[in-house]
Amino acid sequence: MSTADMSTADVEAAPAGAISVASPLPGRLIPLGEVPDPVFAKGLVGGGAAVIPDDDAGVLTAVAPLDGRVIKVMPHAYIVQHASGPAVLVHVGIDTVGLKGEGFSVLAQKGDQVRAGDPMISVDVTFVRSNNLSMCSPVVVLDSKADAVELPASGGRVEAGGHLFNLPGQ
C-alpha cells in the first residue's frame, strides 16, 4: 500500500496524554511548508498541516478539529481551544477573507462548546475556486513551534473528522 492509499483515519488514536486533532475537511493532506501562503508555510502562526479538498467537491461542512470552546468564528476561519489550553485555527482556503463571507455559512457561535467533528461552517468550494482562490486549508496550533506536531505522510487522504495529527500532552 502506498502512502497515497492510506487514510489518516487508519492512524492509531492519540497516545495517552496527547490530544487528537481531527481534519476539518475531506481531502489530500499536505505539510504546512507546501501551503501557498508564506505566513502559514513558514510556520509563523504555528505548527500544523493543511488539507486540500477534492477538485469535484461542491458544498462542504468544515468541522471542529478538537473538543473545546469556540474562541472565534468567521465565515472563512475559526478557532477552537481545548480545555487544557492549546487552540487550533482552521483557515478555510487562502485569501478567502476577501470574499467577505460570500460562499460561506457560519454554523457555530463564539463561546459554543463543541466536540471534534461538530459542524462549524459550510463552504461552497466551487464558488471559492471560481474566484481563483486556493481551497488549501491550514490547520494550525496557535503559538506553537513550526515543528510542534508530528504529521502523517504527506499526500494521504483524510476525511472530515478523521485523525489529522496529535498534540503533545499538556
mmCIF file with all atom_site columns, C-alpha atoms in Angstrom:
data_model
loop_
_atom_site.group_PDB
_atom_site.id
_atom_site.type_symbol
_atom_site.label_atom_id
_atom_site.label_alt_id
_atom_site.label_comp_id
_atom_site.label_asym_id
_atom_site.label_entity_id
_atom_site.label_seq_id
_atom_site.pdbx_PDB_ins_code
_atom_site.Cartn_x
_atom_site.Cartn_y
_atom_site.Cartn_z
_atom_site.occupancy
_atom_site.B_iso_or_equiv
_atom_site.pdbx_formal_charge
_atom_site.auth_seq_id
_atom_site.auth_comp_id
_atom_site.auth_asym_id
_atom_site.auth_atom_id
_atom_site.pdbx_PDB_model_num
ATOM 1   C CA . MET A 1 1   ? 0.000   0.000  0.000  1.00 0.00 ? 1   MET A CA 1
ATOM 2   C CA . SER A 1 2   ? 1.441   3.412  -0.908 1.00 0.00 ? 2   SER A CA 1
ATOM 3   C CA . THR A 1 3   ? 1.144   6.374  1.430  1.00 0.00 ? 3   THR A CA 1
ATOM 4   C CA . ALA A 1 4   ? -1.342  7.936  -1.005 1.00 0.00 ? 4   ALA A CA 1
ATOM 5   C CA . ASP A 1 5   ? -3.624  4.946  -0.394 1.00 0.00 ? 5   ASP A CA 1
ATOM 6   C CA . MET A 1 6   ? -3.503  5.390  3.346  1.00 0.00 ? 6   MET A CA 1
ATOM 7   C CA . SER A 1 7   ? -6.266  7.239  5.074  1.00 0.00 ? 7   SER A CA 1
ATOM 8   C CA . THR A 1 8   ? -5.250  9.196  8.147  1.00 0.00 ? 8   THR A CA 1
ATOM 9   C CA . ALA A 1 9   ? -8.341  7.635  9.727  1.00 0.00 ? 9   ALA A CA 1
ATOM 10  C CA . ASP A 1 10  ? -6.198  4.474  9.835  1.00 0.00 ? 10  ASP A CA 1
ATOM 11  C CA . VAL A 1 11  ? -3.700  6.141  12.142 1.00 0.00 ? 11  VAL A CA 1
ATOM 12  C CA . GLU A 1 12  ? -3.845  4.939  15.719 1.00 0.00 ? 12  GLU A CA 1
ATOM 13  C CA . ALA A 1 13  ? -5.617  7.038  18.312 1.00 0.00 ? 13  ALA A CA 1
ATOM 14  C CA . ALA A 1 14  ? -3.650  9.649  20.234 1.00 0.00 ? 14  ALA A CA 1
ATOM 15  C CA . PRO A 1 15  ? -1.247  8.253  22.839 1.00 0.00 ? 15  PRO A CA 1
ATOM 16  C CA . ALA A 1 16  ? -2.131  8.798  26.487 1.00 0.00 ? 16  ALA A CA 1
ATOM 17  C CA . GLY A 1 17  ? -1.870  12.482 27.367 1.00 0.00 ? 17  GLY A CA 1
ATOM 18  C CA . ALA A 1 18  ? -1.903  13.607 23.755 1.00 0.00 ? 18  ALA A CA 1
ATOM 19  C CA . ILE A 1 19  ? -4.767  15.480 22.117 1.00 0.00 ? 19  ILE A CA 1
ATOM 20  C CA . SER A 1 20  ? -6.010  14.176 18.780 1.00 0.00 ? 20  SER A CA 1
ATOM 21  C CA . VAL A 1 21  ? -6.693  16.874 16.182 1.00 0.00 ? 21  VAL A CA 1
ATOM 22  C CA . ALA A 1 22  ? -9.242  15.975 13.515 1.00 0.00 ? 22  ALA A CA 1
ATOM 23  C CA . SER A 1 23  ? -9.290  17.116 9.927  1.00 0.00 ? 23  SER A CA 1
ATOM 24  C CA . PRO A 1 24  ? -11.901 19.842 9.375  1.00 0.00 ? 24  PRO A CA 1
ATOM 25  C CA . LEU A 1 25  ? -12.441 18.876 5.728  1.00 0.00 ? 25  LEU A CA 1
ATOM 26  C CA . PRO A 1 26  ? -12.071 15.844 3.490  1.00 0.00 ? 26  PRO A CA 1
ATOM 27  C CA . GLY A 1 27  ? -9.215  15.885 1.009  1.00 0.00 ? 27  GLY A CA 1
ATOM 28  C CA . ARG A 1 28  ? -5.494  15.485 0.484  1.00 0.00 ? 28  ARG A CA 1
ATOM 29  C CA . LEU A 1 29  ? -3.108  16.147 3.370  1.00 0.00 ? 29  LEU A CA 1
ATOM 30  C CA . ILE A 1 30  ? -0.050  18.354 2.817  1.00 0.00 ? 30  ILE A CA 1
ATOM 31  C CA . PRO A 1 31  ? 2.584   19.802 5.169  1.00 0.00 ? 31  PRO A CA 1
ATOM 32  C CA . LEU A 1 32  ? 2.346   23.497 6.040  1.00 0.00 ? 32  LEU A CA 1
ATOM 33  C CA . GLY A 1 33  ? 5.539   24.146 4.053  1.00 0.00 ? 33  GLY A CA 1
ATOM 34  C CA . GLU A 1 34  ? 3.555   23.493 0.855  1.00 0.00 ? 34  GLU A CA 1
ATOM 35  C CA . VAL A 1 35  ? 0.739   25.961 1.656  1.00 0.00 ? 35  VAL A CA 1
ATOM 36  C CA . PRO A 1 36  ? 0.620   28.763 -0.970 1.00 0.00 ? 36  PRO A CA 1
ATOM 37  C CA . ASP A 1 37  ? 0.806   31.476 1.709  1.00 0.00 ? 37  ASP A CA 1
ATOM 38  C CA . PRO A 1 38  ? 4.188   32.384 3.252  1.00 0.00 ? 38  PRO A CA 1
ATOM 39  C CA . VAL A 1 39  ? 2.732   33.169 6.690  1.00 0.00 ? 39  VAL A CA 1
ATOM 40  C CA . PHE A 1 40  ? 1.380   29.630 7.038  1.00 0.00 ? 40  PHE A CA 1
ATOM 41  C CA . ALA A 1 41  ? 4.170   27.965 5.033  1.00 0.00 ? 41  ALA A CA 1
ATOM 42  C CA . LYS A 1 42  ? 6.892   29.399 7.294  1.00 0.00 ? 42  LYS A CA 1
ATOM 43  C CA . GLY A 1 43  ? 5.006   28.341 10.429 1.00 0.00 ? 43  GLY A CA 1
ATOM 44  C CA . LEU A 1 44  ? 4.689   31.941 11.628 1.00 0.00 ? 44  LEU A CA 1
ATOM 45  C CA . VAL A 1 45  ? 1.202   31.251 13.002 1.00 0.00 ? 45  VAL A CA 1
ATOM 46  C CA . GLY A 1 46  ? 2.201   27.862 14.459 1.00 0.00 ? 46  GLY A CA 1
ATOM 47  C CA . GLY A 1 47  ? 2.745   24.241 13.538 1.00 0.00 ? 47  GLY A CA 1
ATOM 48  C CA . GLY A 1 48  ? 0.187   22.055 11.841 1.00 0.00 ? 48  GLY A CA 1
ATOM 49  C CA . ALA A 1 49  ? -0.859  20.678 8.480  1.00 0.00 ? 49  ALA A CA 1
ATOM 50  C CA . ALA A 1 50  ? -3.196  21.565 5.625  1.00 0.00 ? 50  ALA A CA 1
ATOM 51  C CA . VAL A 1 51  ? -5.947  19.842 3.702  1.00 0.00 ? 51  VAL A CA 1
ATOM 52  C CA . ILE A 1 52  ? -6.866  20.412 0.046  1.00 0.00 ? 52  ILE A CA 1
ATOM 53  C CA . PRO A 1 53  ? -10.455 19.365 -0.783 1.00 0.00 ? 53  PRO A CA 1
ATOM 54  C CA . ASP A 1 54  ? -11.012 17.280 -3.899 1.00 0.00 ? 54  ASP A CA 1
ATOM 55  C CA . ASP A 1 55  ? -11.375 19.054 -7.253 1.00 0.00 ? 55  ASP A CA 1
ATOM 56  C CA . ASP A 1 56  ? -15.001 17.942 -7.538 1.00 0.00 ? 56  ASP A CA 1
ATOM 57  C CA . ALA A 1 57  ? -16.004 18.987 -4.012 1.00 0.00 ? 57  ALA A CA 1
ATOM 58  C CA . GLY A 1 58  ? -19.215 21.006 -4.006 1.00 0.00 ? 58  GLY A CA 1
ATOM 59  C CA . VAL A 1 59  ? -20.513 22.374 -0.727 1.00 0.00 ? 59  VAL A CA 1
ATOM 60  C CA . LEU A 1 60  ? -18.594 21.046 2.290  1.00 0.00 ? 60  LEU A CA 1
ATOM 61  C CA . THR A 1 61  ? -19.116 21.352 6.016  1.00 0.00 ? 61  THR A CA 1
ATOM 62  C CA . ALA A 1 62  ? -15.931 22.187 7.916  1.00 0.00 ? 62  ALA A CA 1
ATOM 63  C CA . VAL A 1 63  ? -15.946 20.567 11.353 1.00 0.00 ? 63  VAL A CA 1
ATOM 64  C CA . ALA A 1 64  ? -14.344 21.225 14.738 1.00 0.00 ? 64  ALA A CA 1
ATOM 65  C CA . PRO A 1 65  ? -10.767 19.877 14.907 1.00 0.00 ? 65  PRO A CA 1
ATOM 66  C CA . LEU A 1 66  ? -10.952 19.008 18.617 1.00 0.00 ? 66  LEU A CA 1
ATOM 67  C CA . ASP A 1 67  ? -13.170 19.149 21.664 1.00 0.00 ? 67  ASP A CA 1
ATOM 68  C CA . GLY A 1 68  ? -13.279 22.611 23.195 1.00 0.00 ? 68  GLY A CA 1
ATOM 69  C CA . ARG A 1 69  ? -14.725 26.086 23.225 1.00 0.00 ? 69  ARG A CA 1
ATOM 70  C CA . VAL A 1 70  ? -15.168 28.223 20.111 1.00 0.00 ? 70  VAL A CA 1
ATOM 71  C CA . ILE A 1 71  ? -12.909 31.244 20.644 1.00 0.00 ? 71  ILE A CA 1
ATOM 72  C CA . LYS A 1 72  ? -13.599 32.903 17.314 1.00 0.00 ? 72  LYS A CA 1
ATOM 73  C CA . VAL A 1 73  ? -15.663 32.087 14.262 1.00 0.00 ? 73  VAL A CA 1
ATOM 74  C CA . MET A 1 74  ? -15.711 33.985 10.995 1.00 0.00 ? 74  MET A CA 1
ATOM 75  C CA . PRO A 1 75  ? -17.147 32.844 7.678  1.00 0.00 ? 75  PRO A CA 1
ATOM 76  C CA . HIS A 1 76  ? -13.713 31.665 6.432  1.00 0.00 ? 76  HIS A CA 1
ATOM 77  C CA . ALA A 1 77  ? -11.909 30.701 9.667  1.00 0.00 ? 77  ALA A CA 1
ATOM 78  C CA . TYR A 1 78  ? -12.409 29.602 13.252 1.00 0.00 ? 78  TYR A CA 1
ATOM 79  C CA . ILE A 1 79  ? -10.503 28.830 16.435 1.00 0.00 ? 79  ILE A CA 1
ATOM 80  C CA . VAL A 1 80  ? -11.340 26.095 18.944 1.00 0.00 ? 80  VAL A CA 1
ATOM 81  C CA . GLN A 1 81  ? -9.483  25.918 22.278 1.00 0.00 ? 81  GLN A CA 1
ATOM 82  C CA . HIS A 1 82  ? -9.086  22.649 24.169 1.00 0.00 ? 82  HIS A CA 1
ATOM 83  C CA . ALA A 1 83  ? -9.799  22.713 27.937 1.00 0.00 ? 83  ALA A CA 1
ATOM 84  C CA . SER A 1 84  ? -6.091  22.033 28.616 1.00 0.00 ? 84  SER A CA 1
ATOM 85  C CA . GLY A 1 85  ? -5.031  25.176 26.720 1.00 0.00 ? 85  GLY A CA 1
ATOM 86  C CA . PRO A 1 86  ? -3.994  24.591 23.099 1.00 0.00 ? 86  PRO A CA 1
ATOM 87  C CA . ALA A 1 87  ? -6.037  26.439 20.477 1.00 0.00 ? 87  ALA A CA 1
ATOM 88  C CA . VAL A 1 88  ? -6.351  25.307 16.861 1.00 0.00 ? 88  VAL A CA 1
ATOM 89  C CA . LEU A 1 89  ? -7.034  27.662 13.962 1.00 0.00 ? 89  LEU A CA 1
ATOM 90  C CA . VAL A 1 90  ? -8.759  26.352 10.850 1.00 0.00 ? 90  VAL A CA 1
ATOM 91  C CA . HIS A 1 91  ? -8.416  28.718 7.889  1.00 0.00 ? 91  HIS A CA 1
ATOM 92  C CA . VAL A 1 92  ? -10.696 27.550 5.058  1.00 0.00 ? 92  VAL A CA 1
ATOM 93  C CA . GLY A 1 93  ? -8.921  28.467 1.840  1.00 0.00 ? 93  GLY A CA 1
ATOM 94  C CA . ILE A 1 94  ? -6.221  31.074 1.181  1.00 0.00 ? 94  ILE A CA 1
ATOM 95  C CA . ASP A 1 95  ? -7.128  34.766 0.928  1.00 0.00 ? 95  ASP A CA 1
ATOM 96  C CA . THR A 1 96  ? -10.800 33.836 1.323  1.00 0.00 ? 96  THR A CA 1
ATOM 97  C CA . VAL A 1 97  ? -11.309 36.743 3.725  1.00 0.00 ? 97  VAL A CA 1
ATOM 98  C CA . GLY A 1 98  ? -11.653 38.857 0.552  1.00 0.00 ? 98  GLY A CA 1
ATOM 99  C CA . LEU A 1 99  ? -14.915 37.074 -0.278 1.00 0.00 ? 99  LEU A CA 1
ATOM 100 C CA . LYS A 1 100 ? -16.463 38.841 2.755  1.00 0.00 ? 100 LYS A CA 1
ATOM 101 C CA . GLY A 1 101 ? -18.449 35.766 3.694  1.00 0.00 ? 101 GLY A CA 1
ATOM 102 C CA . GLU A 1 102 ? -19.868 35.061 0.233  1.00 0.00 ? 102 GLU A CA 1
ATOM 103 C CA . GLY A 1 103 ? -19.858 31.314 -0.361 1.00 0.00 ? 103 GLY A CA 1
ATOM 104 C CA . PHE A 1 104 ? -19.693 30.558 3.382  1.00 0.00 ? 104 PHE A CA 1
ATOM 105 C CA . SER A 1 105 ? -22.296 29.944 6.110  1.00 0.00 ? 105 SER A CA 1
ATOM 106 C CA . VAL A 1 106 ? -21.426 30.077 9.806  1.00 0.00 ? 106 VAL A CA 1
ATOM 107 C CA . LEU A 1 107 ? -22.946 27.174 11.756 1.00 0.00 ? 107 LEU A CA 1
ATOM 108 C CA . ALA A 1 108 ? -21.359 27.666 15.227 1.00 0.00 ? 108 ALA A CA 1
ATOM 109 C CA . GLN A 1 109 ? -21.170 30.619 17.581 1.00 0.00 ? 109 GLN A CA 1
ATOM 110 C CA . LYS A 1 110 ? -18.370 32.135 19.650 1.00 0.00 ? 110 LYS A CA 1
ATOM 111 C CA . GLY A 1 111 ? -18.474 30.565 23.118 1.00 0.00 ? 111 GLY A CA 1
ATOM 112 C CA . ASP A 1 112 ? -20.077 27.298 21.971 1.00 0.00 ? 112 ASP A CA 1
ATOM 113 C CA . GLN A 1 113 ? -18.727 24.071 23.471 1.00 0.00 ? 113 GLN A CA 1
ATOM 114 C CA . VAL A 1 114 ? -18.041 21.702 20.585 1.00 0.00 ? 114 VAL A CA 1
ATOM 115 C CA . ARG A 1 115 ? -16.845 18.154 20.101 1.00 0.00 ? 115 ARG A CA 1
ATOM 116 C CA . ALA A 1 116 ? -14.387 17.137 17.401 1.00 0.00 ? 116 ALA A CA 1
ATOM 117 C CA . GLY A 1 117 ? -16.409 16.642 14.233 1.00 0.00 ? 117 GLY A CA 1
ATOM 118 C CA . ASP A 1 118 ? -19.183 19.134 15.084 1.00 0.00 ? 118 ASP A CA 1
ATOM 119 C CA . PRO A 1 119 ? -20.203 21.381 12.146 1.00 0.00 ? 119 PRO A CA 1
ATOM 120 C CA . MET A 1 120 ? -18.566 24.839 12.226 1.00 0.00 ? 120 MET A CA 1
ATOM 121 C CA . ILE A 1 121 ? -19.053 26.443 8.796  1.00 0.00 ? 121 ILE A CA 1
ATOM 122 C CA . SER A 1 122 ? -20.129 25.374 5.335  1.00 0.00 ? 122 SER A CA 1
ATOM 123 C CA . VAL A 1 123 ? -18.274 26.421 2.222  1.00 0.00 ? 123 VAL A CA 1
ATOM 124 C CA . ASP A 1 124 ? -19.165 26.352 -1.455 1.00 0.00 ? 124 ASP A CA 1
ATOM 125 C CA . VAL A 1 125 ? -15.844 25.040 -2.778 1.00 0.00 ? 125 VAL A CA 1
ATOM 126 C CA . THR A 1 126 ? -16.851 25.579 -6.411 1.00 0.00 ? 126 THR A CA 1
ATOM 127 C CA . PHE A 1 127 ? -17.640 29.244 -5.691 1.00 0.00 ? 127 PHE A CA 1
ATOM 128 C CA . VAL A 1 128 ? -14.314 29.818 -3.904 1.00 0.00 ? 128 VAL A CA 1
ATOM 129 C CA . ARG A 1 129 ? -12.375 28.237 -6.749 1.00 0.00 ? 129 ARG A CA 1
ATOM 130 C CA . SER A 1 130 ? -14.390 30.206 -9.351 1.00 0.00 ? 130 SER A CA 1
ATOM 131 C CA . ASN A 1 131 ? -12.870 33.304 -7.711 1.00 0.00 ? 131 ASN A CA 1
ATOM 132 C CA . ASN A 1 132 ? -9.381  31.935 -8.442 1.00 0.00 ? 132 ASN A CA 1
ATOM 133 C CA . LEU A 1 133 ? -8.708  31.275 -4.771 1.00 0.00 ? 133 LEU A CA 1
ATOM 134 C CA . SER A 1 134 ? -6.996  28.215 -3.345 1.00 0.00 ? 134 SER A CA 1
ATOM 135 C CA . MET A 1 135 ? -9.025  25.875 -1.139 1.00 0.00 ? 135 MET A CA 1
ATOM 136 C CA . CYS A 1 136 ? -5.831  24.781 0.623  1.00 0.00 ? 136 CYS A CA 1
ATOM 137 C CA . SER A 1 137 ? -6.942  24.928 4.278  1.00 0.00 ? 137 SER A CA 1
ATOM 138 C CA . PRO A 1 138 ? -4.307  25.206 7.036  1.00 0.00 ? 138 PRO A CA 1
ATOM 139 C CA . VAL A 1 139 ? -4.988  23.650 10.454 1.00 0.00 ? 139 VAL A CA 1
ATOM 140 C CA . VAL A 1 140 ? -2.595  25.322 12.894 1.00 0.00 ? 140 VAL A CA 1
ATOM 141 C CA . VAL A 1 141 ? -1.855  25.012 16.598 1.00 0.00 ? 141 VAL A CA 1
ATOM 142 C CA . LEU A 1 142 ? -1.635  28.667 17.603 1.00 0.00 ? 142 LEU A CA 1
ATOM 143 C CA . ASP A 1 143 ? 1.519   29.882 19.346 1.00 0.00 ? 143 ASP A CA 1
ATOM 144 C CA . SER A 1 144 ? 3.322   26.596 18.734 1.00 0.00 ? 144 SER A CA 1
ATOM 145 C CA . LYS A 1 145 ? 6.652   25.996 17.014 1.00 0.00 ? 145 LYS A CA 1
ATOM 146 C CA . ALA A 1 146 ? 6.518   25.172 13.310 1.00 0.00 ? 146 ALA A CA 1
ATOM 147 C CA . ASP A 1 147 ? 7.657   21.604 14.086 1.00 0.00 ? 147 ASP A CA 1
ATOM 148 C CA . ALA A 1 148 ? 5.394   21.169 17.126 1.00 0.00 ? 148 ALA A CA 1
ATOM 149 C CA . VAL A 1 149 ? 3.335   18.356 15.617 1.00 0.00 ? 149 VAL A CA 1
ATOM 150 C CA . GLU A 1 150 ? 4.304   15.065 14.042 1.00 0.00 ? 150 GLU A CA 1
ATOM 151 C CA . LEU A 1 151 ? 2.470   14.718 10.765 1.00 0.00 ? 151 LEU A CA 1
ATOM 152 C CA . PRO A 1 152 ? 1.228   11.634 8.994  1.00 0.00 ? 152 PRO A CA 1
ATOM 153 C CA . ALA A 1 153 ? 2.510   11.015 5.465  1.00 0.00 ? 153 ALA A CA 1
ATOM 154 C CA . SER A 1 154 ? 2.011   13.886 3.018  1.00 0.00 ? 154 SER A CA 1
ATOM 155 C CA . GLY A 1 155 ? -0.374  13.203 0.188  1.00 0.00 ? 155 GLY A CA 1
ATOM 156 C CA . GLY A 1 156 ? -2.536  10.846 2.224  1.00 0.00 ? 156 GLY A CA 1
ATOM 157 C CA . ARG A 1 157 ? -6.279  11.150 2.081  1.00 0.00 ? 157 ARG A CA 1
ATOM 158 C CA . VAL A 1 158 ? -8.171  12.323 5.140  1.00 0.00 ? 158 VAL A CA 1
ATOM 159 C CA . GLU A 1 159 ? -11.895 12.544 5.840  1.00 0.00 ? 159 GLU A CA 1
ATOM 160 C CA . ALA A 1 160 ? -13.633 15.324 7.761  1.00 0.00 ? 160 ALA A CA 1
ATOM 161 C CA . GLY A 1 161 ? -13.453 14.321 11.422 1.00 0.00 ? 161 GLY A CA 1
ATOM 162 C CA . GLY A 1 162 ? -10.663 11.797 10.721 1.00 0.00 ? 162 GLY A CA 1
ATOM 163 C CA . HIS A 1 163 ? -7.403  11.909 12.646 1.00 0.00 ? 163 HIS A CA 1
ATOM 164 C CA . LEU A 1 164 ? -5.004  14.588 11.357 1.00 0.00 ? 164 LEU A CA 1
ATOM 165 C CA . PHE A 1 165 ? -2.226  14.821 13.986 1.00 0.00 ? 165 PHE A CA 1
ATOM 166 C CA . ASN A 1 166 ? -1.572  14.652 17.717 1.00 0.00 ? 166 ASN A CA 1
ATOM 167 C CA . LEU A 1 167 ? -0.711  17.457 20.072 1.00 0.00 ? 167 LEU A CA 1
ATOM 168 C CA . PRO A 1 168 ? 1.674   16.528 22.858 1.00 0.00 ? 168 PRO A CA 1
ATOM 169 C CA . GLY A 1 169 ? 0.005   16.200 26.261 1.00 0.00 ? 169 GLY A CA 1
ATOM 170 C CA . GLN A 1 170 ? -0.102  19.248 28.490 1.00 0.00 ? 170 GLN A CA 1
#
